[in-house]
mmCIF file of C-alpha atoms and ligand atoms in Angstrom:
data_model
loop_
_atom_site.group_PDB
_atom_site.id
_atom_site.type_symbol
_atom_site.label_atom_id
_atom_site.label_comp_id
_atom_site.label_asym_id
_atom_site.label_seq_id
_atom_site.Cartn_x
_atom_site.Cartn_y
_atom_site.Cartn_z
ATOM 1 C CA UNK A 1 24.477 5.897 9.237
ATOM 2 C CA UNK A 2 22.043 8.749 8.421
ATOM 3 C CA UNK A 3 24.268 10.091 5.622
ATOM 4 C CA UNK A 4 24.773 6.594 4.278
ATOM 5 C CA UNK A 5 21.006 5.936 4.360
ATOM 6 C CA UNK A 6 20.252 9.255 2.653
ATOM 7 C CA UNK A 7 22.742 8.509 -0.104
ATOM 8 C CA UNK A 8 21.679 4.913 -0.720
ATOM 9 C CA UNK A 9 17.922 5.595 -0.670
ATOM 10 C CA UNK A 10 18.126 9.107 -2.193
ATOM 11 C CA UNK A 11 16.247 10.971 0.551
ATOM 12 C CA UNK A 12 15.736 14.733 0.612
ATOM 13 C CA UNK A 13 15.525 15.054 4.382
ATOM 14 C CA UNK A 14 15.664 12.815 7.432
ATOM 15 C CA UNK A 15 14.752 14.397 10.765
ATOM 16 C CA UNK A 16 15.420 12.755 14.087
ATOM 17 C CA UNK A 17 13.247 14.164 16.878
ATOM 18 C CA UNK A 18 13.275 13.618 20.616
ATOM 19 C CA UNK A 19 11.164 14.989 23.439
ATOM 20 C CA UNK A 20 12.510 14.123 26.839
ATOM 21 C CA UNK A 21 9.345 15.025 28.739
ATOM 22 C CA UNK A 22 7.091 12.586 26.880
ATOM 23 C CA UNK A 23 9.731 9.993 25.945
ATOM 24 C CA UNK A 24 9.161 10.605 22.235
ATOM 25 C CA UNK A 25 11.846 9.380 19.871
ATOM 26 C CA UNK A 26 10.914 9.533 16.214
ATOM 27 C CA UNK A 27 12.393 9.703 12.733
ATOM 28 C CA UNK A 28 10.578 11.526 9.954
ATOM 29 C CA UNK A 29 11.865 10.661 6.484
ATOM 30 C CA UNK A 30 10.993 12.768 3.462
ATOM 31 C CA UNK A 31 12.080 10.833 0.420
ATOM 32 C CA UNK A 32 10.998 12.916 -2.554
ATOM 33 C CA UNK A 33 8.756 15.973 -2.925
ATOM 34 C CA UNK A 34 9.130 16.534 -6.669
ATOM 35 C CA UNK A 35 5.451 15.795 -7.304
ATOM 36 C CA UNK A 36 4.109 17.402 -4.121
ATOM 37 C CA UNK A 37 4.339 17.289 -0.326
ATOM 38 C CA UNK A 38 5.350 13.933 1.075
ATOM 39 C CA UNK A 39 2.551 11.869 2.599
ATOM 40 C CA UNK A 40 2.794 8.668 4.593
ATOM 41 C CA UNK A 41 1.718 7.217 7.904
ATOM 42 C CA UNK A 42 3.428 7.195 11.272
ATOM 43 C CA UNK A 43 4.346 3.695 12.431
ATOM 44 C CA UNK A 44 4.853 3.080 16.134
ATOM 45 C CA UNK A 45 7.014 0.068 16.980
ATOM 46 C CA UNK A 46 9.555 -0.861 19.671
ATOM 47 C CA UNK A 47 12.493 -1.015 17.236
ATOM 48 C CA UNK A 48 15.518 -2.687 18.822
ATOM 49 C CA UNK A 49 17.914 0.001 17.661
ATOM 50 C CA UNK A 50 17.982 3.426 16.064
ATOM 51 C CA UNK A 51 19.508 1.858 12.939
ATOM 52 C CA UNK A 52 16.617 -0.613 12.613
ATOM 53 C CA UNK A 53 14.151 2.265 12.848
ATOM 54 C CA UNK A 54 16.133 4.291 10.315
ATOM 55 C CA UNK A 55 16.301 1.437 7.825
ATOM 56 C CA UNK A 56 12.550 0.831 8.115
ATOM 57 C CA UNK A 57 11.574 4.470 7.706
ATOM 58 C CA UNK A 58 13.889 4.871 4.704
ATOM 59 C CA UNK A 59 12.490 1.811 2.966
ATOM 60 C CA UNK A 60 8.875 2.728 3.713
ATOM 61 C CA UNK A 61 9.166 6.384 2.683
ATOM 62 C CA UNK A 62 10.826 5.512 -0.622
ATOM 63 C CA UNK A 63 8.011 3.035 -1.327
ATOM 64 C CA UNK A 64 5.516 5.872 -0.732
ATOM 65 C CA UNK A 65 7.222 7.965 -3.436
ATOM 66 C CA UNK A 66 6.650 5.163 -5.937
ATOM 67 C CA UNK A 67 3.101 4.492 -4.749
ATOM 68 C CA UNK A 68 2.011 8.130 -5.071
ATOM 69 C CA UNK A 69 3.777 8.619 -8.408
ATOM 70 C CA UNK A 70 2.401 5.419 -9.955
ATOM 71 C CA UNK A 71 -1.088 6.369 -8.730
ATOM 72 C CA UNK A 72 -1.011 9.695 -10.617
ATOM 73 C CA UNK A 73 -1.165 11.642 -7.354
ATOM 74 C CA UNK A 74 0.584 14.983 -6.930
ATOM 75 C CA UNK A 75 2.251 13.829 -3.751
ATOM 76 C CA UNK A 76 5.710 12.777 -2.702
ATOM 77 C CA UNK A 77 6.862 9.990 -0.441
ATOM 78 C CA UNK A 78 7.349 10.270 3.288
ATOM 79 C CA UNK A 79 6.959 8.175 6.384
ATOM 80 C CA UNK A 80 7.687 8.411 10.076
ATOM 81 C CA UNK A 81 8.464 5.935 12.815
ATOM 82 C CA UNK A 82 8.090 6.399 16.549
ATOM 83 C CA UNK A 83 10.370 4.142 18.547
ATOM 84 C CA UNK A 84 8.089 2.875 21.318
ATOM 85 C CA UNK A 85 5.841 -0.033 22.196
ATOM 86 C CA UNK A 86 2.092 0.666 21.924
ATOM 87 C CA UNK A 87 1.845 0.551 25.753
ATOM 88 C CA UNK A 88 4.172 3.573 25.999
ATOM 89 C CA UNK A 89 2.093 5.748 23.666
ATOM 90 C CA UNK A 90 0.448 8.691 25.466
ATOM 91 C CA UNK A 91 -1.704 11.623 24.300
ATOM 92 C CA UNK A 92 1.154 13.949 25.348
ATOM 93 C CA UNK A 93 3.639 11.999 23.234
ATOM 94 C CA UNK A 94 1.412 12.270 20.176
ATOM 95 C CA UNK A 95 0.905 16.002 20.787
ATOM 96 C CA UNK A 96 4.681 16.518 21.041
ATOM 97 C CA UNK A 97 5.090 14.545 17.817
ATOM 98 C CA UNK A 98 2.439 16.743 16.159
ATOM 99 C CA UNK A 99 4.460 19.854 17.019
ATOM 100 C CA UNK A 100 7.512 18.369 15.265
ATOM 101 C CA UNK A 101 5.411 17.523 12.192
ATOM 102 C CA UNK A 102 4.212 21.122 12.197
ATOM 103 C CA UNK A 103 7.774 22.450 12.118
ATOM 104 C CA UNK A 104 8.290 20.721 8.770
ATOM 105 C CA UNK A 105 5.900 23.294 7.335
ATOM 106 C CA UNK A 106 3.765 20.915 5.289
ATOM 107 C CA UNK A 107 6.608 19.125 3.471
ATOM 108 C CA UNK A 108 5.473 16.046 5.383
ATOM 109 C CA UNK A 109 1.813 15.113 5.949
ATOM 110 C CA UNK A 110 1.201 12.280 8.361
ATOM 111 C CA UNK A 111 -1.526 9.650 8.748
ATOM 112 C CA UNK A 112 -2.294 6.331 10.437
ATOM 113 C CA UNK A 113 -0.117 3.232 10.186
ATOM 114 C CA UNK A 114 0.800 0.243 12.360
ATOM 115 C CA UNK A 115 -0.141 1.032 16.011
ATOM 116 C CA UNK A 116 -1.431 4.548 15.280
ATOM 117 C CA UNK A 117 -5.104 5.310 14.734
ATOM 118 C CA UNK A 118 -7.726 7.979 14.296
ATOM 119 C CA UNK A 119 -7.473 9.100 17.945
ATOM 120 C CA UNK A 120 -3.739 9.716 17.564
ATOM 121 C CA UNK A 121 -4.336 11.717 14.373
ATOM 122 C CA UNK A 122 -6.862 13.847 16.268
ATOM 123 C CA UNK A 123 -4.182 14.599 18.894
ATOM 124 C CA UNK A 124 -1.707 15.514 16.162
ATOM 125 C CA UNK A 125 -4.369 17.662 14.435
ATOM 126 C CA UNK A 126 -4.576 19.826 17.558
ATOM 127 C CA UNK A 127 -0.944 20.827 16.856
ATOM 128 C CA UNK A 128 -0.689 20.903 13.064
ATOM 129 C CA UNK A 129 -2.891 20.993 9.960
ATOM 130 C CA UNK A 130 -0.503 18.589 8.200
ATOM 131 C CA UNK A 131 -2.333 15.398 9.120
ATOM 132 C CA UNK A 132 -5.015 13.219 7.509
ATOM 133 C CA UNK A 133 -6.951 10.208 8.757
ATOM 134 C CA UNK A 134 -8.586 12.181 11.582
ATOM 135 C CA UNK A 135 -12.138 11.673 12.844
ATOM 136 C CA UNK A 136 -13.145 14.731 10.803
ATOM 137 C CA UNK A 137 -11.798 13.093 7.640
ATOM 138 C CA UNK A 138 -13.115 10.652 5.049
ATOM 139 C CA UNK A 139 -13.273 7.626 7.373
ATOM 140 C CA UNK A 140 -12.070 4.041 6.940
ATOM 141 C CA UNK A 141 -10.390 3.714 3.522
ATOM 142 C CA UNK A 142 -10.761 -0.108 3.396
ATOM 143 C CA UNK A 143 -13.960 -0.255 1.282
ATOM 144 C CA UNK A 144 -12.324 2.083 -1.249
ATOM 145 C CA UNK A 145 -9.156 -0.022 -1.209
ATOM 146 C CA UNK A 146 -11.308 -3.105 -1.936
ATOM 147 C CA UNK A 147 -13.002 -1.236 -4.793
ATOM 148 C CA UNK A 148 -9.605 -0.443 -6.323
ATOM 149 C CA UNK A 149 -8.384 -4.019 -5.961
ATOM 150 C CA UNK A 150 -11.557 -5.237 -7.652
ATOM 151 C CA UNK A 151 -11.073 -2.795 -10.566
ATOM 152 C CA UNK A 152 -7.432 -3.868 -10.920
ATOM 153 C CA UNK A 153 -8.406 -7.531 -10.828
ATOM 154 C CA UNK A 154 -10.914 -6.996 -13.645
ATOM 155 C CA UNK A 155 -8.146 -5.407 -15.738
ATOM 156 C CA UNK A 156 -5.958 -8.479 -15.163
ATOM 157 C CA UNK A 157 -8.861 -10.763 -16.066
ATOM 158 C CA UNK A 158 -9.450 -8.836 -19.285
ATOM 159 C CA UNK A 159 -5.776 -8.995 -20.242
ATOM 160 C CA UNK A 160 -5.681 -12.743 -19.542
ATOM 161 C CA UNK A 161 -9.057 -14.013 -20.815
ATOM 162 C CA UNK A 162 -10.127 -11.264 -23.244
ATOM 163 C CA UNK A 163 -13.073 -9.959 -21.170
ATOM 164 C CA UNK A 164 -13.260 -8.285 -17.737
ATOM 165 C CA UNK A 165 -16.362 -10.350 -16.898
ATOM 166 C CA UNK A 166 -15.840 -12.275 -13.671
ATOM 167 C CA UNK A 167 -18.933 -14.461 -13.980
ATOM 168 C CA UNK A 168 -17.994 -18.046 -13.249
ATOM 169 C CA UNK A 169 -14.307 -17.295 -12.653
ATOM 170 C CA UNK A 170 -12.822 -18.805 -9.513
ATOM 171 C CA UNK A 171 -11.121 -16.464 -7.053
ATOM 172 C CA UNK A 172 -9.354 -17.483 -3.841
ATOM 173 C CA UNK A 173 -9.212 -14.659 -1.288
ATOM 174 C CA UNK A 174 -6.572 -15.020 1.440
ATOM 175 C CA UNK A 175 -7.533 -12.919 4.481
ATOM 176 C CA UNK A 176 -11.092 -11.774 5.083
ATOM 177 C CA UNK A 177 -10.427 -8.670 7.175
ATOM 178 C CA UNK A 178 -11.547 -5.206 6.164
ATOM 179 C CA UNK A 179 -10.171 -5.278 2.600
ATOM 180 C CA UNK A 180 -10.730 -9.001 1.960
ATOM 181 C CA UNK A 181 -14.381 -8.898 3.030
ATOM 182 C CA UNK A 182 -15.070 -5.846 0.852
ATOM 183 C CA UNK A 183 -13.453 -7.588 -2.089
ATOM 184 C CA UNK A 184 -15.376 -10.837 -1.518
ATOM 185 C CA UNK A 185 -18.673 -8.926 -1.535
ATOM 186 C CA UNK A 186 -17.847 -7.235 -4.848
ATOM 187 C CA UNK A 187 -16.771 -10.562 -6.360
ATOM 188 C CA UNK A 188 -19.962 -12.315 -5.214
ATOM 189 C CA UNK A 189 -22.078 -9.454 -6.624
ATOM 190 C CA UNK A 190 -20.333 -9.916 -9.972
ATOM 191 C CA UNK A 191 -20.908 -13.665 -10.209
ATOM 192 C CA UNK A 192 -17.439 -14.951 -9.338
ATOM 193 C CA UNK A 193 -17.039 -18.300 -7.635
ATOM 194 C CA UNK A 194 -15.189 -17.373 -4.438
ATOM 195 C CA UNK A 195 -13.193 -19.449 -1.948
ATOM 196 C CA UNK A 196 -12.036 -17.794 1.270
ATOM 197 C CA UNK A 197 -9.237 -18.534 3.699
ATOM 198 C CA UNK A 198 -8.152 -16.942 6.967
ATOM 199 C CA UNK A 199 -6.066 -17.918 9.997
ATOM 200 C CA UNK A 200 -9.148 -16.792 11.883
ATOM 201 C CA UNK A 201 -11.087 -19.805 10.623
ATOM 202 C CA UNK A 202 -14.300 -18.616 12.318
ATOM 203 C CA UNK A 203 -14.170 -15.370 10.339
ATOM 204 C CA UNK A 204 -13.709 -17.325 7.089
ATOM 205 C CA UNK A 205 -16.528 -19.753 7.976
ATOM 206 C CA UNK A 206 -18.935 -16.946 8.915
ATOM 207 C CA UNK A 207 -18.354 -15.081 5.650
ATOM 208 C CA UNK A 208 -18.576 -18.339 3.679
ATOM 209 C CA UNK A 209 -21.925 -19.205 5.290
ATOM 210 C CA UNK A 210 -23.293 -15.719 4.609
ATOM 211 C CA UNK A 211 -22.597 -15.944 0.862
ATOM 212 C CA UNK A 212 -22.579 -19.724 0.298
ATOM 213 C CA UNK A 213 -18.812 -19.870 -0.419
ATOM 214 C CA UNK A 214 -16.161 -22.555 -0.096
ATOM 215 C CA UNK A 215 -13.318 -22.263 2.422
ATOM 216 C CA UNK A 216 -9.767 -23.544 2.258
ATOM 217 C CA UNK A 217 -7.378 -24.090 5.177
ATOM 218 C CA UNK A 218 -4.646 -21.414 5.460
ATOM 219 C CA UNK A 219 -1.876 -23.977 4.833
ATOM 220 C CA UNK A 220 -3.518 -25.204 1.594
ATOM 221 C CA UNK A 221 -4.389 -21.832 0.111
ATOM 222 C CA UNK A 222 -1.472 -21.572 -2.333
ATOM 223 C CA UNK A 223 -2.141 -24.877 -4.067
ATOM 224 C CA UNK A 224 -5.896 -24.318 -4.386
ATOM 225 C CA UNK A 225 -6.681 -24.337 -8.143
ATOM 226 C CA UNK A 226 -8.293 -21.058 -9.247
ATOM 227 C CA UNK A 227 -8.205 -18.356 -11.909
ATOM 228 C CA UNK A 228 -7.212 -15.560 -9.517
ATOM 229 C CA UNK A 229 -5.366 -15.710 -6.202
ATOM 230 C CA UNK A 230 -6.027 -12.578 -4.120
ATOM 231 C CA UNK A 231 -3.694 -12.119 -1.120
ATOM 232 C CA UNK A 232 -5.439 -9.706 1.280
ATOM 233 C CA UNK A 233 -3.743 -10.568 4.579
ATOM 234 C CA UNK A 234 -0.003 -10.241 5.156
ATOM 235 C CA UNK A 235 3.192 -9.561 3.205
ATOM 236 C CA UNK A 236 5.768 -11.990 1.828
ATOM 237 C CA UNK A 237 3.259 -14.633 0.728
ATOM 238 C CA UNK A 238 4.748 -14.946 -2.756
ATOM 239 C CA UNK A 239 8.114 -16.551 -2.160
ATOM 240 C CA UNK A 240 10.361 -19.438 -3.221
ATOM 241 C CA UNK A 241 8.171 -21.920 -1.388
ATOM 242 C CA UNK A 242 4.771 -20.730 -2.661
ATOM 243 C CA UNK A 243 5.481 -19.826 -6.315
ATOM 244 C CA UNK A 244 5.807 -23.490 -7.408
ATOM 245 C CA UNK A 245 2.568 -24.379 -5.567
ATOM 246 C CA UNK A 246 0.350 -21.793 -7.271
ATOM 247 C CA UNK A 247 -2.381 -23.127 -9.555
ATOM 248 C CA UNK A 248 -3.691 -19.780 -10.845
ATOM 249 C CA UNK A 249 -3.300 -17.434 -13.832
ATOM 250 C CA UNK A 250 -3.382 -14.162 -11.905
ATOM 251 C CA UNK A 251 -2.132 -12.879 -8.531
ATOM 252 C CA UNK A 252 -3.976 -9.668 -7.639
ATOM 253 C CA UNK A 253 -4.780 -8.656 -4.062
ATOM 254 C CA UNK A 254 -4.837 -5.863 -1.520
ATOM 255 C CA UNK A 255 -2.026 -6.903 0.843
ATOM 256 C CA UNK A 256 1.119 -4.780 1.124
ATOM 257 C CA UNK A 257 4.494 -6.285 0.157
ATOM 258 C CA UNK A 258 2.959 -9.406 -1.399
ATOM 259 C CA UNK A 259 6.313 -10.423 -2.865
ATOM 260 C CA UNK A 260 8.939 -11.585 -0.403
ATOM 261 C CA UNK A 261 11.535 -10.145 -2.787
ATOM 262 C CA UNK A 262 11.311 -8.195 -6.032
ATOM 263 C CA UNK A 263 12.705 -11.144 -7.988
ATOM 264 C CA UNK A 264 9.506 -13.082 -7.237
ATOM 265 C CA UNK A 265 7.705 -10.906 -9.797
ATOM 266 C CA UNK A 266 10.025 -12.495 -12.365
ATOM 267 C CA UNK A 267 9.434 -15.956 -10.899
ATOM 268 C CA UNK A 268 5.672 -15.517 -11.373
ATOM 269 C CA UNK A 269 6.169 -14.293 -14.939
ATOM 270 C CA UNK A 270 8.275 -17.351 -15.713
ATOM 271 C CA UNK A 271 5.319 -19.460 -14.625
ATOM 272 C CA UNK A 272 3.051 -17.360 -16.887
ATOM 273 C CA UNK A 273 1.204 -15.915 -13.900
ATOM 274 C CA UNK A 274 0.177 -12.272 -14.253
ATOM 275 C CA UNK A 275 1.046 -10.260 -11.136
ATOM 276 C CA UNK A 276 -0.616 -6.888 -10.437
ATOM 277 C CA UNK A 277 1.914 -4.820 -8.425
ATOM 278 C CA UNK A 278 0.571 -4.472 -4.882
ATOM 279 C CA UNK A 279 1.427 -0.818 -4.503
ATOM 280 C CA UNK A 280 -0.593 0.100 -7.585
ATOM 281 C CA UNK A 281 -3.631 -2.126 -7.058
ATOM 282 C CA UNK A 282 -3.999 -1.384 -3.316
ATOM 283 C CA UNK A 283 -3.558 2.400 -3.625
ATOM 284 C CA UNK A 284 -7.216 3.082 -2.743
ATOM 285 C CA UNK A 285 -6.151 3.804 0.850
ATOM 286 C CA UNK A 286 -3.612 6.407 -0.228
ATOM 287 C CA UNK A 287 -6.083 7.825 -2.749
ATOM 288 C CA UNK A 288 -8.593 8.272 0.099
ATOM 289 C CA UNK A 289 -6.213 10.142 2.409
ATOM 290 C CA UNK A 290 -4.920 12.207 -0.523
ATOM 291 C CA UNK A 291 -8.522 13.144 -1.310
ATOM 292 C CA UNK A 292 -9.028 14.099 2.328
ATOM 293 C CA UNK A 293 -5.946 16.334 2.163
ATOM 294 C CA UNK A 294 -7.272 18.216 -0.867
ATOM 295 C CA UNK A 295 -10.803 18.540 0.535
ATOM 296 C CA UNK A 296 -12.461 16.098 -1.857
ATOM 297 C CA UNK A 297 -15.493 14.001 -0.973
ATOM 298 C CA UNK A 298 -15.511 10.235 -0.405
ATOM 299 C CA UNK A 299 -17.366 9.682 -3.669
ATOM 300 C CA UNK A 300 -14.526 11.338 -5.600
ATOM 301 C CA UNK A 301 -11.983 9.085 -3.860
ATOM 302 C CA UNK A 302 -14.084 6.065 -4.803
ATOM 303 C CA UNK A 303 -14.144 7.167 -8.462
ATOM 304 C CA UNK A 304 -10.381 7.656 -8.439
ATOM 305 C CA UNK A 305 -9.914 4.178 -6.953
ATOM 306 C CA UNK A 306 -11.988 2.645 -9.761
ATOM 307 C CA UNK A 307 -9.489 4.231 -12.197
ATOM 308 C CA UNK A 308 -6.893 1.818 -10.787
ATOM 309 C CA UNK A 309 -8.334 -0.624 -13.326
ATOM 310 C CA UNK A 310 -7.271 1.568 -16.275
ATOM 311 C CA UNK A 311 -3.872 2.109 -14.678
ATOM 312 C CA UNK A 312 -3.237 -1.610 -14.242
ATOM 313 C CA UNK A 313 -4.320 -2.212 -17.848
ATOM 314 C CA UNK A 314 -1.939 0.494 -19.096
ATOM 315 C CA UNK A 315 0.923 -1.035 -17.093
ATOM 316 C CA UNK A 316 0.188 -4.543 -18.396
ATOM 317 C CA UNK A 317 0.377 -3.168 -21.954
ATOM 318 C CA UNK A 318 3.637 -1.360 -21.196
ATOM 319 C CA UNK A 319 5.102 -4.503 -19.630
ATOM 320 C CA UNK A 320 4.197 -6.523 -22.714
ATOM 321 C CA UNK A 321 5.778 -3.932 -25.008
ATOM 322 C CA UNK A 322 8.966 -3.865 -22.931
ATOM 323 C CA UNK A 323 8.972 -7.648 -22.441
ATOM 324 C CA UNK A 324 9.173 -7.279 -18.685
ATOM 325 C CA UNK A 325 7.115 -7.678 -15.508
ATOM 326 C CA UNK A 326 4.229 -5.365 -14.652
ATOM 327 C CA UNK A 327 6.177 -4.446 -11.504
ATOM 328 C CA UNK A 328 9.086 -3.161 -13.619
ATOM 329 C CA UNK A 329 6.628 -1.270 -15.820
ATOM 330 C CA UNK A 330 5.021 0.334 -12.747
ATOM 331 C CA UNK A 331 8.390 1.411 -11.311
ATOM 332 C CA UNK A 332 9.394 2.865 -14.680
ATOM 333 C CA UNK A 333 6.091 4.746 -14.938
ATOM 334 C CA UNK A 334 6.572 6.238 -11.452
ATOM 335 C CA UNK A 335 10.144 7.297 -12.267
ATOM 336 C CA UNK A 336 9.023 8.877 -15.540
ATOM 337 C CA UNK A 337 6.423 11.020 -13.749
ATOM 338 C CA UNK A 338 9.056 12.292 -11.340
ATOM 339 C CA UNK A 339 11.628 12.923 -14.074
ATOM 340 C CA UNK A 340 9.121 14.889 -16.181
ATOM 341 C CA UNK A 341 8.185 16.994 -13.139
ATOM 342 C CA UNK A 342 11.869 17.610 -12.350
ATOM 343 C CA UNK A 343 12.491 19.001 -15.815
ATOM 344 C CA UNK A 344 9.480 21.265 -15.466
ATOM 345 C CA UNK A 345 6.789 21.906 -18.055
ATOM 346 C CA UNK A 346 7.878 21.269 -21.624
ATOM 347 C CA UNK A 347 8.000 24.678 -23.414
ATOM 348 C CA UNK A 348 5.303 25.114 -26.061
ATOM 349 C CA UNK A 349 6.478 24.793 -29.665
ATOM 350 C CA UNK A 350 6.733 28.073 -31.685
HETATM 351 P P1 NAD B 401 -7.265 -6.651 8.628
HETATM 352 O O1 NAD B 401 -6.408 -6.748 9.835
HETATM 353 O O2 NAD B 401 -8.628 -6.093 8.732
HETATM 354 O O3 NAD B 401 -7.391 -8.105 7.949
HETATM 355 C C1 NAD B 401 -6.357 -9.004 7.784
HETATM 356 C C2 NAD B 401 -6.961 -10.406 7.810
HETATM 357 O O4 NAD B 401 -5.936 -11.330 7.424
HETATM 358 C C3 NAD B 401 -7.443 -10.836 9.203
HETATM 359 O O5 NAD B 401 -8.743 -11.391 9.094
HETATM 360 C C4 NAD B 401 -6.399 -11.876 9.643
HETATM 361 O O6 NAD B 401 -6.947 -12.872 10.477
HETATM 362 C C5 NAD B 401 -5.990 -12.447 8.308
HETATM 363 N N1 NAD B 401 -4.666 -13.101 8.291
HETATM 364 C C6 NAD B 401 -3.554 -12.736 8.946
HETATM 365 N N2 NAD B 401 -2.546 -13.580 8.653
HETATM 366 C C7 NAD B 401 -3.053 -14.479 7.783
HETATM 367 C C8 NAD B 401 -2.500 -15.598 7.111
HETATM 368 N N3 NAD B 401 -1.228 -15.950 7.271
HETATM 369 N N4 NAD B 401 -3.312 -16.310 6.283
HETATM 370 C C9 NAD B 401 -4.605 -15.970 6.125
HETATM 371 N N5 NAD B 401 -5.167 -14.924 6.732
HETATM 372 C C10 NAD B 401 -4.399 -14.191 7.553
HETATM 373 O O7 NAD B 401 -6.384 -5.818 7.575
HETATM 374 P P2 NAD B 401 -6.888 -5.063 6.260
HETATM 375 O O8 NAD B 401 -7.052 -3.613 6.553
HETATM 376 O O9 NAD B 401 -7.968 -5.825 5.598
HETATM 377 O O10 NAD B 401 -5.563 -5.147 5.374
HETATM 378 C C11 NAD B 401 -5.180 -6.339 4.729
HETATM 379 C C12 NAD B 401 -3.916 -6.106 3.924
HETATM 380 O O11 NAD B 401 -4.136 -5.043 2.994
HETATM 381 C C13 NAD B 401 -2.701 -5.680 4.755
HETATM 382 O O12 NAD B 401 -1.548 -6.209 4.144
HETATM 383 C C14 NAD B 401 -2.698 -4.166 4.608
HETATM 384 O O13 NAD B 401 -1.396 -3.620 4.799
HETATM 385 C C15 NAD B 401 -3.148 -4.031 3.173
HETATM 386 N N6 NAD B 401 -3.749 -2.730 2.845
HETATM 387 C C16 NAD B 401 -4.870 -2.301 3.507
HETATM 388 C C17 NAD B 401 -5.439 -1.089 3.166
HETATM 389 C C18 NAD B 401 -6.695 -0.603 3.838
HETATM 390 O O14 NAD B 401 -7.296 0.378 3.333
HETATM 391 N N7 NAD B 401 -7.145 -1.238 4.902
HETATM 392 C C19 NAD B 401 -4.857 -0.292 2.164
HETATM 393 C C20 NAD B 401 -3.721 -0.757 1.492
HETATM 394 C C21 NAD B 401 -3.177 -1.981 1.842
#
């Protein structure tokens, strides 16, 4: 299974680690280090089988390669999974895991993900320097992620309506957690007419009251007429059921894995809806931890996240030239960066 996974996903290294004393069972997957050391969070979940965990870590680490490459970062893609329920996590287990990360000599840098947090990264940091997202780091990346999503949304608005000005445009934000709330505040500041929606209806109502916004019930969010639909909650929200319901010109939001399947990018394009690839527009989080790794300040990370707007604009132009989706253009851009780096610097002309 490991060899098959490595071949089909193109991984450089997959390491299975176990520590009997602490009950640790983890897989660390390094997908590609052409552009730099691999960086990606450690996800802790009670996977039913080793194969389930392997599949997940392979998929997630490959996605990190594309995310870093498309974000102009000198980083590769990696990810790790620990096979355990959150109730089984102990400080000793995280320390043991940190020692395994250390043995990889910096080819893999870890960070927070589902069911791992700042405290866990602090435990790992006691064993290895190859960790970001610690309490000594740059802090919660969510406001910077929201900043990047906002910049990317403006680029989509400019490509669609001829000006990046959001004044008077209607935006529906699905999910008003850390990223969604940050985005709503930026949109309100820039004169957009915002409608919010959340399964936590109290959270949506509180934010709506604070800024004088409309709310829409979670079940009705897809059919709500607007200029921009911004998914900032969960994955898979653009699917066969929701694409026909959409009444917007643009889908641009912070959630991961917005499309249920890749083909839904094409389905949106067929409906003339511009889709900003999630892994490009929501890269502010990765940009923040990458900045932490290279010793940059939060302000620099924020500036780099604002540049997501230029990147989205460039990808929209490339997609138009190639008569394809922006997602295809983003993937091609990421692959190009890796291919150029593989061939090394182009020799100077005589
Ligand atoms: P969060 O947990 O703070 O907020 C998520 C919000 O979505 C919550 O308010 C929740 O009630 C709501 N929600 C859940 N299911 C919903 C549904 N079906 N319909 C409507 N609302 C629903 O999470 P967050 O950090 O704001 O992240 C939001 C999304 O952005 C996630 O997909 C995350 O993976 C992605 N993301 C976050 C960051 C970051 O820096 N936090 C970076 C990149 C990507």
